[in-house]
XYZ file of C-alpha atoms in Angstrom:
640
model
C 3.184 -18.016 27.563
C 4.680 -15.325 29.060
C 6.814 -13.418 26.531
C 6.887 -9.735 27.104
C 4.796 -7.875 24.661
C 7.110 -4.820 24.579
C 10.521 -6.998 23.548
C 8.388 -8.161 20.576
C 7.406 -4.602 19.909
C 10.560 -3.348 19.917
C 11.817 -5.868 17.650
C 9.231 -4.879 15.089
C 10.120 -0.914 15.628
C 13.865 -1.747 15.375
C 12.930 -2.911 11.783
C 10.917 0.013 10.937
C 14.201 2.276 11.560
C 15.454 0.592 8.072
C 12.973 2.929 6.510
C 12.686 5.622 8.573
C 16.122 6.630 9.965
C 17.169 8.333 6.044
C 13.857 10.283 6.357
C 14.347 11.612 9.955
C 17.729 12.983 8.956
C 15.998 14.681 5.638
C 15.011 17.850 7.418
C 18.806 18.702 8.784
C 20.150 17.740 5.622
C 17.706 19.568 3.146
C 18.175 22.331 5.110
C 22.007 22.359 4.627
C 21.720 21.995 0.959
C 19.440 24.980 1.196
C 21.682 27.254 3.043
C 24.751 26.152 0.595
C 23.058 26.746 -2.501
C 21.604 30.312 -1.015
C 25.285 31.318 -0.419
C 26.554 30.507 -3.704
C 23.392 32.155 -5.734
C 23.449 34.988 -3.555
C 27.226 35.825 -2.945
C 27.266 38.224 -5.959
C 24.392 40.578 -4.011
C 27.140 40.914 -0.947
C 30.508 41.067 -2.652
C 31.875 42.141 -5.732
C 35.469 42.481 -6.687
C 36.510 41.897 -3.359
C 34.277 44.898 -1.751
C 31.038 44.805 0.550
C 28.333 46.208 -2.008
C 25.498 45.446 0.421
C 26.108 45.138 4.311
C 22.743 43.267 5.092
C 23.559 40.764 2.355
C 27.188 40.557 3.267
C 25.892 39.736 7.152
C 23.827 37.208 5.710
C 26.705 35.129 3.870
C 28.432 35.301 6.831
C 25.836 34.047 9.108
C 24.673 31.340 6.742
C 28.587 29.846 6.173
C 28.758 29.660 9.715
C 25.335 27.373 10.397
C 26.557 25.535 7.562
C 29.837 24.333 9.274
C 27.827 23.787 12.975
C 24.936 21.891 10.651
C 27.697 19.497 9.055
C 29.475 19.353 12.238
C 26.269 17.886 13.973
C 25.567 15.309 11.248
C 26.323 11.618 12.317
C 29.749 10.316 11.642
C 30.212 8.754 7.906
C 33.216 8.170 5.672
C 33.853 11.620 4.119
C 32.320 13.809 6.614
C 35.941 15.309 7.668
C 36.357 16.240 3.925
C 33.055 17.714 3.936
C 33.693 19.656 7.034
C 37.009 21.130 5.941
C 35.190 22.317 2.921
C 32.547 23.947 4.694
C 35.472 26.080 6.787
C 36.734 26.653 3.649
C 34.119 28.184 2.784
C 33.492 29.900 5.791
C 36.904 31.598 5.678
C 36.226 32.667 1.850
C 33.443 34.565 3.022
C 35.074 35.949 5.557
C 38.167 36.934 3.014
C 35.453 38.455 0.839
C 37.162 35.968 -1.940
C 36.028 36.401 -5.337
C 32.602 34.874 -6.639
C 34.085 32.091 -8.553
C 35.919 31.105 -5.692
C 32.581 30.842 -3.434
C 30.614 29.127 -6.142
C 33.327 26.477 -6.605
C 32.957 25.753 -2.855
C 29.450 25.499 -2.868
C 29.747 23.271 -5.554
C 31.844 21.003 -3.876
C 29.819 20.798 -0.738
C 26.641 19.741 -2.271
C 28.187 17.154 -4.162
C 29.837 16.098 -1.116
C 26.626 16.217 0.961
C 24.614 13.744 -1.499
C 27.627 11.578 -2.020
C 28.324 10.947 2.147
C 24.708 11.186 3.092
C 22.793 10.201 0.372
C 19.602 11.850 -1.332
C 17.483 13.003 1.585
C 14.173 13.288 -0.929
C 13.161 13.161 -4.534
C 9.309 13.186 -5.706
C 7.211 10.122 -5.713
C 5.836 10.238 -9.018
C 6.370 12.756 -12.339
C 5.738 16.514 -11.396
C 2.789 17.769 -13.067
C 4.086 20.746 -15.070
C 0.544 22.059 -16.067
C -0.390 21.864 -12.650
C 2.906 23.289 -11.615
C 2.076 26.639 -14.185
C -1.370 27.137 -12.428
C 0.463 26.766 -8.955
C 3.040 29.402 -10.219
C 0.363 32.208 -11.208
C -1.604 31.831 -7.635
C 1.527 31.962 -5.332
C 4.566 33.080 -7.054
C 3.212 35.737 -9.969
C 3.251 38.509 -7.713
C 6.610 38.695 -6.684
C 8.493 36.960 -9.368
C 6.681 37.932 -12.465
C 4.117 36.390 -14.904
C 7.090 34.988 -16.692
C 9.567 34.249 -14.025
C 12.397 37.263 -14.460
C 11.694 38.857 -10.743
C 9.452 41.296 -11.807
C 6.667 40.978 -10.008
C 4.465 43.845 -8.689
C 4.788 43.100 -5.208
C 8.643 42.306 -5.776
C 9.755 46.062 -6.402
C 10.112 46.690 -2.625
C 11.786 43.991 -1.514
C 15.364 43.181 -0.481
C 16.845 41.492 -1.601
C 14.933 41.498 -5.095
C 13.079 38.269 -6.280
C 15.019 35.713 -8.205
C 14.973 35.661 -12.095
C 14.889 32.239 -12.955
C 15.999 33.129 -16.285
C 19.301 34.476 -15.076
C 21.557 31.525 -16.693
C 24.632 31.990 -14.059
C 21.969 31.350 -11.213
C 20.263 28.704 -13.201
C 23.773 26.854 -13.470
C 24.350 26.839 -9.801
C 20.915 26.004 -8.588
C 20.210 22.006 -8.050
C 16.452 21.360 -8.096
C 16.835 19.883 -4.572
C 18.041 23.484 -3.671
C 14.905 24.877 -5.070
C 12.476 22.333 -3.762
C 14.122 23.024 -0.117
C 13.866 26.693 -0.636
C 10.183 26.596 -1.621
C 9.336 24.048 1.361
C 11.207 26.239 3.920
C 11.417 29.662 2.772
C 14.353 32.020 3.299
C 14.640 34.083 6.853
C 15.110 37.858 6.565
C 13.700 37.550 2.677
C 10.015 38.051 1.263
C 10.385 34.069 0.632
C 7.837 32.562 2.134
C 7.598 28.822 3.441
C 4.944 26.722 1.569
C 5.670 23.413 3.690
C 1.825 23.937 5.227
C 0.347 25.199 2.254
C 1.425 23.042 -0.801
C 1.963 19.288 -1.089
C 5.087 17.864 -1.378
C 3.891 16.870 -5.297
C 3.156 20.329 -5.487
C 6.386 21.471 -4.148
C 8.590 19.259 -6.323
C 6.448 20.448 -9.460
C 7.167 24.016 -8.663
C 10.526 23.202 -8.267
C 10.703 21.446 -12.108
C 8.709 24.651 -13.085
C 11.283 27.410 -11.861
C 14.339 25.139 -12.540
C 13.642 25.176 -16.104
C 12.537 28.528 -16.948
C 15.933 29.269 -18.392
C 15.822 26.465 -20.586
C 14.829 27.183 -24.440
C 13.248 24.566 -26.630
C 16.173 24.653 -28.727
C 18.374 23.545 -25.425
C 15.791 21.081 -24.646
C 15.538 19.340 -27.976
C 19.569 19.168 -28.149
C 19.130 17.063 -25.025
C 16.653 14.828 -25.590
C 18.587 13.859 -28.943
C 21.647 13.466 -26.783
C 19.938 11.067 -24.254
C 18.449 9.150 -27.500
C 21.705 8.846 -28.929
C 24.284 8.044 -25.905
C 22.973 5.306 -23.623
C 25.656 5.618 -21.099
C 24.523 9.598 -20.549
C 21.075 8.352 -20.257
C 22.155 6.042 -17.388
C 24.180 8.875 -15.915
C 21.120 11.008 -15.851
C 19.053 9.550 -13.498
C 16.738 10.532 -11.178
C 19.093 11.023 -8.067
C 21.700 12.871 -10.480
C 18.715 15.391 -12.003
C 17.192 16.410 -8.323
C 20.999 16.541 -6.533
C 23.409 18.100 -9.137
C 23.110 21.767 -10.452
C 23.261 22.148 -14.312
C 26.963 22.938 -13.675
C 27.812 19.847 -11.920
C 26.007 17.852 -14.472
C 28.348 19.427 -17.393
C 31.873 19.012 -15.202
C 30.771 15.219 -14.209
C 29.315 13.975 -18.024
C 30.142 16.488 -20.724
C 28.724 19.352 -22.626
C 25.793 17.021 -23.499
C 24.828 16.432 -20.070
C 24.163 20.119 -19.901
C 21.452 19.863 -22.449
C 19.993 16.642 -20.907
C 19.604 18.547 -17.861
C 17.856 20.875 -19.291
C 15.361 18.587 -21.308
C 14.949 16.577 -18.121
C 13.776 19.758 -16.191
C 11.380 20.609 -18.755
C 9.821 16.869 -19.051
C 10.430 15.296 -15.999
C 7.728 12.678 -16.798
C 10.937 11.169 -18.909
C 12.586 10.531 -15.670
C 9.635 8.332 -14.156
C 8.889 6.299 -17.264
C 9.333 2.397 -16.867
C 11.864 2.236 -19.348
C 14.090 4.207 -17.132
C 14.138 1.029 -14.399
C 14.919 -1.135 -16.885
C 17.676 0.941 -18.451
C 19.066 1.397 -15.108
C 18.807 -2.352 -14.334
C 20.951 -3.335 -17.496
C 23.627 -0.461 -17.324
C 24.171 -1.711 -13.909
C 24.378 -5.219 -14.773
C 27.040 -4.528 -17.232
C 28.912 -2.176 -14.909
C 28.656 -5.584 -12.598
C 30.289 -7.688 -15.731
C 32.833 -5.069 -16.393
C 33.914 -4.845 -12.836
C 33.959 -8.262 -12.036
C 36.194 -8.945 -15.626
C 38.490 -6.407 -14.066
C 38.960 -8.338 -11.051
C 36.824 -6.067 -8.373
C 34.279 -8.019 -6.944
C 33.116 -5.919 -4.107
C 31.988 -3.354 -7.019
C 30.591 -6.228 -9.052
C 28.738 -7.096 -6.340
C 27.459 -3.717 -5.789
C 26.306 -2.960 -8.799
C 24.499 -6.340 -9.227
C 22.656 -5.423 -6.064
C 21.668 -2.086 -7.124
C 20.605 -3.423 -10.652
C 18.011 -5.438 -8.741
C 17.357 -2.988 -5.941
C 17.284 0.471 -8.193
C 16.243 -1.186 -11.371
C 14.336 -4.537 -11.610
C 12.875 -4.502 -8.299
C 10.754 -1.350 -8.749
C 8.881 -2.643 -11.530
C 8.776 -6.193 -9.893
C 5.150 -5.563 -8.525
C 3.981 -4.289 -12.126
C 5.695 -7.279 -14.048
C 3.801 -9.678 -11.026
C 0.342 -8.205 -12.056
C 1.187 -9.285 -15.523
C 3.094 -12.754 -15.141
C 4.023 -13.791 -11.949
C 6.123 -16.756 -13.479
C 8.408 -14.264 -15.666
C 8.678 -12.060 -12.602
C 10.109 -14.805 -10.321
C 12.163 -16.504 -13.202
C 13.991 -13.034 -13.819
C 14.277 -12.504 -10.313
C 15.714 -15.563 -9.845
C 17.872 -14.861 -12.501
C 19.190 -11.755 -10.581
C 19.971 -13.811 -7.702
C 22.132 -16.253 -9.511
C 24.357 -13.134 -10.936
C 24.654 -12.125 -7.341
C 25.591 -15.864 -6.349
C 27.995 -16.058 -8.772
C 30.027 -12.842 -8.219
C 29.699 -14.074 -4.250
C 31.467 -17.404 -5.054
C 34.210 -16.160 -7.140
C 32.919 -17.836 -10.061
C 34.902 -17.700 -13.487
C 34.542 -14.266 -15.104
C 32.871 -16.399 -18.296
C 30.227 -18.079 -16.206
C 29.401 -14.645 -14.350
C 29.051 -12.806 -17.968
C 26.658 -15.840 -18.865
C 24.509 -15.313 -15.909
C 24.272 -11.410 -16.690
C 23.247 -12.457 -20.190
C 20.823 -14.676 -18.873
C 19.110 -11.539 -16.695
C 19.574 -9.247 -19.515
C 17.279 -11.644 -21.384
C 14.702 -11.779 -18.666
C 14.692 -7.849 -18.161
C 14.206 -7.823 -21.768
C 11.081 -9.797 -21.526
C 9.927 -8.081 -18.484
C 10.202 -5.163 -20.543
C 8.400 -6.573 -23.470
C 5.506 -7.621 -20.917
C 4.918 -3.914 -19.588
C 5.254 -2.468 -23.116
C 1.569 -3.321 -23.801
C -1.108 -1.023 -23.412
C -2.533 -2.179 -19.989
C -4.523 -5.011 -18.362
C -7.618 -6.118 -19.998
C -10.836 -6.211 -17.949
C -10.591 -10.044 -16.720
C -6.813 -9.435 -16.189
C -7.380 -6.511 -13.985
C -9.941 -8.478 -12.158
C -8.158 -11.548 -11.809
C -4.887 -9.935 -10.547
C -6.924 -7.520 -7.966
C -8.661 -10.840 -6.544
C -5.668 -12.788 -6.287
C -3.367 -9.921 -5.142
C -5.994 -9.461 -1.878
C -7.186 -12.996 -1.472
C -3.519 -14.400 -1.389
C -2.374 -11.616 0.844
C -5.190 -12.048 3.239
C -5.069 -15.641 3.474
C -2.583 -15.997 5.763
C -3.343 -13.114 7.956
C -6.955 -14.907 8.016
C -5.990 -18.050 9.179
C -3.965 -17.193 12.008
C -6.154 -14.222 13.612
C -9.212 -16.406 12.872
C -7.606 -19.360 14.528
C -7.041 -16.765 17.534
C -10.266 -15.855 17.653
C -11.830 -18.990 17.569
C -9.692 -20.587 20.272
C -10.605 -17.551 22.459
C -14.203 -17.680 21.816
C -14.583 -21.045 22.102
C -13.068 -20.715 25.869
C -14.734 -17.948 26.548
C -11.932 -15.370 27.162
C -13.880 -11.899 26.262
C -10.895 -9.876 27.454
C -8.359 -11.800 25.001
C -11.002 -11.341 22.404
C -11.097 -7.916 22.459
C -7.188 -7.582 22.466
C -7.146 -9.621 19.222
C -9.943 -7.743 17.651
C -7.572 -4.446 18.795
C -4.474 -6.185 17.092
C -6.029 -6.300 13.865
C -7.752 -3.179 13.451
C -3.982 -1.603 14.642
C -2.502 -3.023 12.390
C -5.133 -1.692 9.400
C -4.660 1.468 10.537
C -0.973 0.866 10.597
C -1.078 -0.719 6.818
C -3.458 2.512 5.671
C -0.678 4.977 7.423
C 2.343 3.209 5.721
C 0.470 3.590 2.269
C -0.093 7.433 3.259
C 3.787 7.950 4.182
C 5.215 5.889 1.224
C 2.915 8.167 -1.057
C 3.610 11.848 0.765
C 6.460 11.779 3.483
C 9.069 8.159 3.046
C 10.622 7.350 0.019
C 10.671 3.397 0.478
C 13.176 2.502 -1.371
C 13.851 -1.030 -2.807
C 16.122 -1.995 -0.114
C 13.904 -0.678 2.680
C 10.890 -2.216 1.168
C 12.497 -5.840 1.327
C 14.218 -5.167 4.481
C 10.912 -4.175 6.318
C 8.969 -7.238 4.769
C 11.873 -9.382 5.851
C 12.082 -8.655 9.212
C 8.724 -8.394 9.779
C 8.514 -11.905 8.642
C 11.007 -13.138 10.443
C 9.456 -11.732 13.605
C 6.075 -13.050 12.708
C 7.653 -16.637 11.915
C 9.280 -16.922 15.731
C 6.293 -15.858 17.601
C 4.012 -18.198 15.462
C 5.971 -21.202 16.287
C 6.121 -20.118 19.653
C 2.175 -20.005 19.992
C 1.779 -23.194 17.985
C 4.242 -24.867 20.242
C 2.495 -23.814 23.465
C -0.719 -24.430 22.273
C 0.244 -27.845 21.274
C 1.936 -28.488 24.460
C -1.460 -27.966 26.415
C -3.284 -29.348 23.850
C -3.201 -32.912 26.250
C -3.318 -31.251 29.732
C -6.831 -31.995 30.969
C -6.106 -30.139 34.161
C -4.814 -27.404 31.940
C -8.223 -27.453 29.814
C -10.315 -27.953 32.532
C -9.000 -24.599 34.604
C -9.203 -22.862 31.074
C -12.920 -23.766 30.922
C -13.695 -22.210 33.852
C -11.151 -19.180 34.366
C -10.036 -18.496 30.954
C -9.100 -14.960 31.256
C -6.894 -15.316 34.414
C -5.886 -18.612 32.799
C -4.041 -16.886 29.971
C -2.177 -13.938 31.571
C -1.890 -10.413 30.564
C 1.438 -11.638 28.988
C -0.417 -14.356 26.886
C -2.900 -11.854 25.869
C -0.694 -9.285 24.888
C 1.298 -11.732 22.825
C -1.687 -13.088 20.967
C -2.263 -9.124 20.217
C 1.049 -8.579 18.846
C 0.662 -11.612 16.629
C -2.767 -10.078 15.413
C -0.986 -7.153 14.733
C 2.407 -8.347 13.059
C 0.731 -10.958 10.725
C -1.833 -8.529 9.295
C 0.725 -5.344 9.030
C 2.840 -7.498 7.161
C 0.284 -8.635 4.546
C -1.039 -5.280 4.589
C 2.389 -3.564 3.978
C 2.859 -6.288 0.703
C -0.932 -5.349 -0.499
C -0.543 -1.904 -0.436
C 2.976 -2.118 -2.740
C 0.924 -4.933 -5.084
C -2.168 -2.518 -5.737
C 0.204 0.769 -6.181
C 1.622 -1.177 -8.772
C -1.495 -2.704 -10.044
C -2.766 0.315 -10.675
C -0.338 1.609 -13.083
C -0.915 -1.167 -15.270
C -4.762 -0.702 -15.653
C -6.481 1.708 -18.134
C -9.517 4.278 -17.269
C -11.987 1.730 -19.220
C -10.564 -1.485 -16.411
C -10.373 0.896 -13.228
C -13.826 -0.720 -12.165
C -12.519 -4.053 -12.471
C -10.082 -3.636 -9.796
C -12.571 -2.594 -7.377
C -14.760 -5.708 -8.576
C -11.924 -7.951 -7.774
C -11.186 -6.474 -4.293
C -15.130 -7.079 -3.464
C -14.739 -10.404 -5.064
C -11.798 -11.205 -2.590
C -13.347 -9.535 0.516
C -16.273 -11.875 -0.142
C -14.111 -15.220 -0.352
C -12.064 -14.340 2.520
C -15.451 -13.675 4.889
C -16.657 -17.256 3.451
C -13.273 -18.997 4.218
C -13.344 -17.038 7.893
C -16.998 -18.221 8.339
C -16.183 -21.912 7.447
C -13.166 -21.835 10.199
C -15.251 -20.455 13.030
C -18.146 -23.074 12.165
C -15.521 -25.976 12.294
C -13.349 -24.684 15.058
C -16.552 -24.205 17.171
C -17.326 -27.892 16.683
C -14.242 -29.273 17.808
C -13.408 -30.584 21.079
C -11.052 -28.016 22.866
C -8.156 -30.625 23.220
C -8.394 -31.063 19.191
C -8.706 -27.747 18.558
C -5.481 -26.940 20.587
C -4.056 -29.254 18.047
C -5.081 -28.518 14.828
C -4.822 -25.119 15.720
C -1.283 -25.329 16.692
C -0.298 -27.010 13.461
C -1.669 -24.519 11.698
C -0.023 -21.503 13.385
C 3.300 -24.009 12.981
C 3.010 -24.206 9.315
C 2.247 -20.855 8.721
C 5.582 -19.917 10.773
C 7.452 -21.786 8.457
C 5.792 -20.213 5.404
C 6.644 -16.937 6.608
C 10.297 -18.074 7.745
C 10.948 -18.433 4.191
C 9.204 -15.461 2.795
C 11.597 -13.301 5.147
C 14.404 -15.280 4.205
C 13.858 -14.737 0.683
C 13.263 -10.804 1.314
C 16.586 -10.193 3.283
C 17.749 -11.848 0.414
C 16.650 -9.625 -1.916
C 17.893 -6.861 0.010
C 21.289 -7.895 -0.233
C 21.261 -8.761 3.852
C 21.813 -12.020 3.614
C 23.543 -14.249 1.058
C 22.224 -16.447 -1.347
C 22.869 -19.815 -3.160
C 20.250 -20.825 -5.569
C 19.211 -24.275 -6.049
C 18.831 -24.846 -10.187
C 15.975 -26.721 -11.013
C 14.061 -26.006 -7.871
C 10.656 -24.785 -7.902
C 9.403 -21.491 -6.327
C 6.414 -22.624 -4.437
C 5.386 -19.351 -3.008
C 2.274 -20.374 -1.080
C 4.427 -22.645 1.043
C 7.398 -19.838 1.300
C 9.355 -22.020 -0.698
C 11.964 -19.954 -2.450
C 14.907 -21.948 -4.028
C 17.853 -20.950 -2.286
C 20.193 -22.716 0.042
C 19.700 -20.751 2.860
C 15.900 -20.410 2.573
C 15.420 -24.168 2.502
C 18.157 -24.789 5.225
C 16.214 -22.283 7.353
C 12.593 -24.076 6.660
C 14.061 -27.277 7.056
C 15.284 -26.857 10.671
C 12.237 -25.242 11.653
C 9.981 -28.521 10.186
C 12.547 -30.496 12.266
C 11.929 -28.569 15.337
C 8.336 -28.333 14.965
C 8.367 -32.140 14.829
C 10.461 -32.808 17.388
C 8.274 -30.526 19.779
C 5.137 -32.148 18.815
C 6.580 -35.283 19.280
C 7.936 -34.508 22.535
C 4.583 -33.047 23.582
C 3.033 -36.163 22.839
C 5.285 -38.443 24.655
C 5.114 -35.914 27.698
C 1.250 -36.303 27.473
C 1.546 -39.981 27.490
C 3.969 -40.503 30.118
C 1.427 -38.343 32.298
């Protein structure tokens, strides 16, 4: 078995690009957002009535507009980039011609919107900003320049040129997005007194400050009107999504959705917790399902499919782990209903049948919302959910790693044993790093999470199938077994050792990835009184896994090497079929693979069976290949 480990590692690295590539471009894009917003907001300080009023400010506007064109030209190719670049050059020319402020602000607004539309939102907050903490941050970091109330009248700001921003200035408020404020706080502004806080403040703190200063121009009356408008208008509530509130300036929202959206923007900036409630994900999902229904009835299958996929990934999938912690059966049943909607659209079913499936999905979504509407999990439910998350996710990885370690120890392969330990330990470190990144750096969307799980599952399935077949093909070779006992490290070879290491790594990392997501969701469902029971459940699961591990080692060490090879190969082949099913299901949920639901068939998560035609066929083919490989290996041994 000499499969080069770097090829396998390359597959995993390619899978990580699904998650990391948007984040890797975020710094460039946020810098461009900052440039265009700065030009739009500060041009008035450089030019008035076609005359330059500040040479320094005008030089800065001229430089920034040119940098904006250069930065957009350097972005990756995408549909709409040509329009975006044309808008940037129009802005550059308008600055050169000392155009009126309204012209500059209009172009800046278009460019900001085009950046988000063409390249997506580069960053969003991971949790609801803490406005009380933001007030304290403002007092300690911003008061000296911007003043106690944010009017730009701080003692240290009197000598600054340009003067510190007055956050109550209505015209400036109308033209600044929260994304632009966040990028300014993060990177600062060269040539001004605005320092960069990327190193001194956490991502969450910078978002909290952006919301805090971005809401200073909002009075209580406007916020109350916005709250009422959202309560009275479900469509407006859907329009004012987290992405909209982050990426659009108040003027953008007013122009796109009407005057009520301006008040709603003020309320959501003042009360950002409303953007992060579980109900909003339910509302997003329901709205997208209705959008899919309308699009399909109008004959637009592509738009209907896109909306149906968004209903799952941007709505229900964000709550899936939390629902599973409360009622896994309800979660799977609702998930199947969403899949049935996508299947009906994909197959071109009659509009009334699609509407019926959408109604079923809405019903399941309502049941899920009711389940989430309680006061959190009680002690028993918290303990059991915590126990089964870790035990279930850890068992698959444990079976693989324990089988490999038992094999190498039984054969006396000390070098291979060390490498396998290195593999699973590195996976744990990678899992912790992933958790940190998911909390602070990278925004794992629903699609990116499912794609990462799916690709990792398929890679693990292929490798486990290969290792299992290799073990079984050598289980009857007495010459091989004898040689293995005497010179096992030499017999295995470096390629085999590193492949076993990679098996240990990817098997553990995939389960770590899922476990992290489940525990993050579970944490939102426990109360302060039941939090200790989450830790008790984890402890009990670790003890149970340790017992299973000891039993595997004791049983494995007592078996003859040939029989152990056969037993281990069978375990690995079965696990490869399970991971294959889970990987396909994850890619189907991400919309990367089509899915045809098999009505009446059960979901058997423990064996990786999810009732879709694609998953069932793939697992059936894998089983047939495993049986044929087993039979052929046995015949070869009998002839020998």
